[in-house]
Short mmCIF file of C-alpha atoms in Angstrom, two decimals:
data_model
loop_
_atom_site.label_atom_id
_atom_site.label_comp_id
_atom_site.label_asym_id
_atom_site.label_seq_id
_atom_site.Cartn_x
_atom_site.Cartn_y
_atom_site.Cartn_z
CA UNK L 82 20.06 86.38 79.96
CA UNK L 83 21.39 82.86 79.75
CA UNK L 84 18.37 80.85 80.83
CA UNK L 85 18.37 77.19 79.83
CA UNK L 86 16.00 74.47 80.93
CA UNK L 87 16.42 70.77 81.47
CA UNK L 88 13.44 68.46 81.74
CA UNK L 89 11.61 69.53 84.94
CA UNK L 90 11.25 67.10 87.81
CA UNK L 91 8.96 67.19 90.81
CA UNK L 92 10.75 68.86 93.75
CA UNK L 93 10.79 66.88 96.98
CA UNK L 94 12.30 69.48 99.32
CA UNK L 95 12.95 73.20 99.58
CA UNK L 96 16.53 72.78 98.32
CA UNK L 97 15.48 70.61 95.40
CA UNK L 98 13.06 73.26 94.15
CA UNK L 99 16.01 74.88 92.40
CA UNK L 100 17.98 73.28 89.61
CA UNK L 101 21.59 73.13 90.91
CA UNK L 102 22.89 73.59 87.36
CA UNK L 103 21.37 77.03 86.91
CA UNK L 104 19.58 78.04 90.16
CA UNK L 105 16.30 78.34 88.27
CA UNK L 106 13.17 76.94 89.94
CA UNK L 107 12.27 73.56 88.48
CA UNK L 108 8.84 72.92 87.07
CA UNK L 109 8.41 76.18 85.17
CA UNK L 110 5.74 75.08 82.76
CA UNK L 111 4.66 75.91 79.26
CA UNK L 112 1.13 76.52 80.51
CA UNK L 113 -0.32 79.93 79.60
CA UNK L 114 -1.37 82.24 82.41
CA UNK L 115 -5.11 82.41 83.13
CA UNK L 116 -5.33 86.11 82.30
CA UNK L 117 -2.82 86.00 79.44
CA UNK L 118 -3.85 88.38 76.65
CA UNK L 119 -2.33 86.42 73.76
CA UNK L 120 -0.90 83.00 73.01
CA UNK L 121 2.86 82.50 72.99
CA UNK L 122 4.83 79.78 71.18
CA UNK L 123 5.56 76.67 73.24
CA UNK L 124 8.46 75.39 71.13
CA UNK L 125 11.93 75.37 72.66
CA UNK L 126 15.03 75.92 70.54
CA UNK L 127 18.05 73.69 71.02
CA UNK L 128 21.28 75.59 71.59
CA UNK L 129 24.69 74.70 70.16
CA UNK L 130 26.03 74.34 73.72
CA UNK L 131 26.70 70.72 74.75
CA UNK L 132 25.99 69.31 78.20
CA UNK L 133 28.49 66.89 79.77
CA UNK L 134 25.83 65.00 81.73
CA UNK L 135 23.35 63.98 79.03
CA UNK L 136 25.29 63.97 75.77
CA UNK L 137 22.79 66.45 74.35
CA UNK L 138 22.73 70.24 74.11
CA UNK L 139 21.15 72.73 76.46
CA UNK L 140 17.72 73.97 75.40
CA UNK L 141 16.55 77.55 75.48
CA UNK L 142 13.17 78.38 77.04
CA UNK L 143 10.10 78.75 74.90
CA UNK L 144 8.53 82.21 74.79
CA UNK L 145 5.81 80.92 77.11
CA UNK L 146 8.36 79.63 79.62
CA UNK L 147 10.22 82.93 79.44
CA UNK L 148 7.02 84.84 80.13
CA UNK L 149 6.12 82.56 83.04
CA UNK L 150 9.62 82.97 84.46
CA UNK L 151 9.46 86.77 84.20
CA UNK L 152 6.16 86.82 86.08
CA UNK L 153 7.53 84.46 88.71
CA UNK L 154 10.50 86.76 89.23
CA UNK L 155 8.11 89.64 89.88
CA UNK L 156 8.24 91.40 86.50
CA UNK L 157 4.47 91.66 86.29
CA UNK L 158 4.65 94.57 83.84
CA UNK L 159 6.36 92.45 81.17
CA UNK L 160 5.05 93.36 77.71
CA UNK L 161 3.77 90.07 76.34
CA UNK L 162 4.09 91.34 72.77
CA UNK L 163 7.86 91.70 73.27
CA UNK L 164 8.50 88.25 74.74
CA UNK L 165 9.30 86.51 71.45
CA UNK L 166 11.85 89.22 70.62
CA UNK L 167 13.30 88.89 74.12
CA UNK L 168 13.80 85.16 73.59
CA UNK L 169 15.44 85.75 70.20
CA UNK L 170 17.88 88.29 71.67
CA UNK L 171 18.51 86.03 74.67
CA UNK L 172 19.40 83.08 72.43
CA UNK L 173 21.55 85.20 70.10
CA UNK L 174 23.60 86.64 72.96
CA UNK L 175 24.20 83.27 74.55
CA UNK L 176 25.30 81.71 71.27
CA UNK L 177 27.75 84.60 70.94
CA UNK L 178 28.98 84.06 74.48
CA UNK L 179 29.55 80.36 73.83
CA UNK L 180 31.47 81.11 70.62
CA UNK L 181 33.80 83.40 72.57
CA UNK L 182 34.30 80.82 75.31
CA UNK L 183 35.14 78.15 72.72
CA UNK L 184 37.78 80.49 71.32
CA UNK L 185 39.35 80.90 74.77
CA UNK L 186 39.27 77.14 75.30
CA UNK L 187 40.79 76.32 71.91
CA UNK L 188 43.77 78.46 72.85
CA UNK L 189 44.30 77.50 76.49
CA UNK L 190 43.07 73.93 76.93
CA UNK L 191 46.29 72.49 75.37
CA UNK L 192 48.34 74.40 77.98
CA UNK L 193 50.00 77.77 78.49
CA UNK L 194 52.99 76.98 76.26
CA UNK L 195 50.71 76.27 73.33
CA UNK L 196 48.64 79.34 74.15
CA UNK L 197 51.67 81.61 74.19
CA UNK L 198 52.79 80.31 70.80
CA UNK L 199 49.48 81.65 69.50
CA UNK L 200 49.01 84.79 71.58
CA UNK L 201 52.54 86.10 71.06
CA UNK L 202 51.83 86.26 67.33
CA UNK L 203 48.79 88.43 67.83
CA UNK L 204 46.33 85.63 66.99
CA UNK L 205 43.47 84.66 68.90
CA UNK L 206 35.45 70.89 72.53
CA UNK L 207 34.43 72.48 75.79
CA UNK L 208 31.10 71.70 77.46
CA UNK L 209 28.94 73.93 79.64
CA UNK L 210 28.51 72.25 83.03
CA UNK L 211 26.34 74.83 84.77
CA UNK L 212 25.76 78.56 85.00
CA UNK L 213 24.46 81.24 87.31
CA UNK L 214 22.65 84.47 86.58
CA UNK L 215 23.97 87.18 88.90
CA UNK L 216 22.40 90.45 87.71
CA UNK L 217 22.52 91.98 91.20
CA UNK L 218 26.19 91.10 91.78
CA UNK L 219 28.47 93.27 89.61
CA UNK L 220 31.77 91.67 88.71
CA UNK L 221 34.95 93.33 90.03
CA UNK L 222 35.87 94.42 86.51
CA UNK L 223 32.43 95.96 85.97
CA UNK L 224 32.83 97.93 89.20
CA UNK L 225 36.25 99.17 88.11
CA UNK L 226 35.01 100.19 84.66
CA UNK L 227 32.03 102.01 86.16
CA UNK L 228 34.32 103.89 88.55
CA UNK L 229 36.64 104.84 85.70
CA UNK L 230 33.61 106.08 83.78
CA UNK L 231 32.67 108.32 86.69
CA UNK L 232 36.20 109.67 87.09
CA UNK L 233 37.11 109.83 83.39
CA UNK L 234 33.83 110.19 81.49
CA UNK L 235 35.61 111.21 78.28
CA UNK L 236 37.46 107.91 78.13
CA UNK L 237 35.21 105.33 79.79
CA UNK L 238 31.49 104.67 80.12
CA UNK L 239 29.96 104.62 83.58
CA UNK L 240 26.98 102.55 82.39
CA UNK L 241 26.95 99.23 84.24
CA UNK L 242 26.20 95.92 82.51
CA UNK L 243 22.51 95.05 82.45
CA UNK L 244 23.25 91.43 83.35
CA UNK L 245 26.02 89.14 84.55
CA UNK L 246 26.49 85.39 84.24
CA UNK L 247 29.05 82.95 85.51
CA UNK L 248 29.44 79.93 83.23
CA UNK L 249 31.27 76.81 84.44
CA UNK L 250 32.96 75.04 81.53
CA UNK L 251 34.46 71.57 81.42
CA UNK L 252 37.93 71.82 79.90
CA UNK L 253 39.76 68.75 78.57
CA UNK L 254 43.48 68.93 79.37
CA UNK L 255 46.25 67.46 77.16
CA UNK L 256 46.48 64.37 79.42
CA UNK L 257 42.76 63.70 78.99
CA UNK L 258 41.74 64.81 82.48
CA UNK L 259 38.93 67.29 83.06
CA UNK L 260 39.10 70.71 84.68
CA UNK L 261 36.26 73.08 85.47
CA UNK L 262 36.85 76.70 84.45
CA UNK L 263 34.59 79.56 85.49
CA UNK L 264 33.93 82.31 82.97
CA UNK L 265 32.45 85.71 83.83
CA UNK L 266 30.18 87.33 81.25
CA UNK L 267 29.08 90.95 81.53
CA UNK L 268 26.27 92.00 79.18
CA UNK L 269 26.31 95.65 78.06
CA UNK L 270 23.83 97.60 76.00
CA UNK L 271 25.52 99.58 73.26
CA UNK L 272 22.57 101.75 72.30
CA UNK L 273 21.11 101.72 68.82
CA UNK L 274 22.50 101.86 65.31
CA UNK L 275 21.32 104.54 62.88
CA UNK L 276 18.69 102.11 61.58
CA UNK L 277 17.33 101.54 65.09
CA UNK L 278 18.98 98.13 65.52
CA UNK L 279 19.89 97.44 69.16
CA UNK L 280 23.59 96.81 69.84
CA UNK L 281 24.96 94.62 72.63
CA UNK L 282 28.48 94.01 73.89
CA UNK L 283 29.63 90.97 75.83
CA UNK L 284 32.75 91.08 78.00
CA UNK L 285 33.80 87.44 78.44
CA UNK L 286 36.87 86.21 80.32
CA UNK L 287 38.00 83.47 82.71
CA UNK L 288 37.36 84.37 86.33
CA UNK L 289 40.48 85.15 88.35
CA UNK L 290 40.07 82.03 90.49
CA UNK L 291 43.61 80.72 89.91
CA UNK L 292 47.04 82.04 88.89
CA UNK L 293 46.60 80.14 85.62
CA UNK L 294 43.44 82.12 84.83
CA UNK L 295 45.31 85.37 85.46
CA UNK L 296 48.08 84.21 83.12
CA UNK L 297 45.53 83.30 80.45
CA UNK L 298 43.95 86.72 80.56
CA UNK L 299 47.31 88.48 80.46
CA UNK L 300 48.48 86.35 77.54
CA UNK L 301 45.27 86.71 75.55
CA UNK L 302 44.96 90.46 75.93
CA UNK L 303 48.66 91.30 76.07
CA UNK L 304 49.84 89.03 73.30
CA UNK L 305 48.59 91.15 70.43
CA UNK L 306 49.92 94.33 72.02
CA UNK L 307 53.33 92.72 72.56
CA UNK L 308 53.41 91.45 68.97
CA UNK L 309 52.78 94.87 67.49
CA UNK L 310 54.93 96.80 69.96
CA UNK L 311 57.88 94.47 69.37
CA UNK L 312 57.72 94.96 65.62
CA UNK L 313 56.28 91.54 64.87
CA UNK L 314 54.26 92.72 61.90
CA UNK L 315 57.30 94.38 60.33
CA UNK L 316 59.41 91.24 60.86
CA UNK L 317 56.80 89.06 59.19
CA UNK L 318 56.58 91.48 56.28
CA UNK L 319 60.37 91.46 55.82
CA UNK L 320 60.45 87.65 55.88
CA UNK L 321 57.84 87.43 53.17
CA UNK L 322 59.74 89.74 50.83
#
């Protein structure tokens, strides 16, 4: 999940064969494979996620690029008839991830004092700089949740996320300066609905790289609990009467 492409350039060295913004090999083309059994669309969809370096938005891969990338990664058994659906799900999940990140940023970019004024009441313009796909590197939280699922299967699921991404977001501070914030995204499969529709869950939060990030997570997740436990809803109801 979370693949975006910039305009490919010709690599001049081993290190430059990988885009430093996403660690994806540059030059993945839209050219069909020689033994490809059916044609795939070549059109790329523009995301809603802005880039700070070009003034434009990141672009999602075309189905053909996605298929070429899967083969290059060694997934030679990829069902070509499912590629267009894979791209649609991929784009949908990443738009959802960006919406959640924007919500975090709208609360915390003005500062912790502003954030607490929102979070303590039980309420809930960034740019994506770069990202990394880390499917083989479970996040610490994912490891903890999996362990809890093994020890307490009636209360937690032991199923690990099927993918992980780290997104690096440019945050604008109240004084106008810029700060880079890393977000961790764990992608979970939630099974199927009664109508057969696939369900996905995204666990999105700032990485615990700084004390501020820890405070943000505590405020965001603890604020609503504090509001209800302290009788905030009852107080608001009494004031309105």
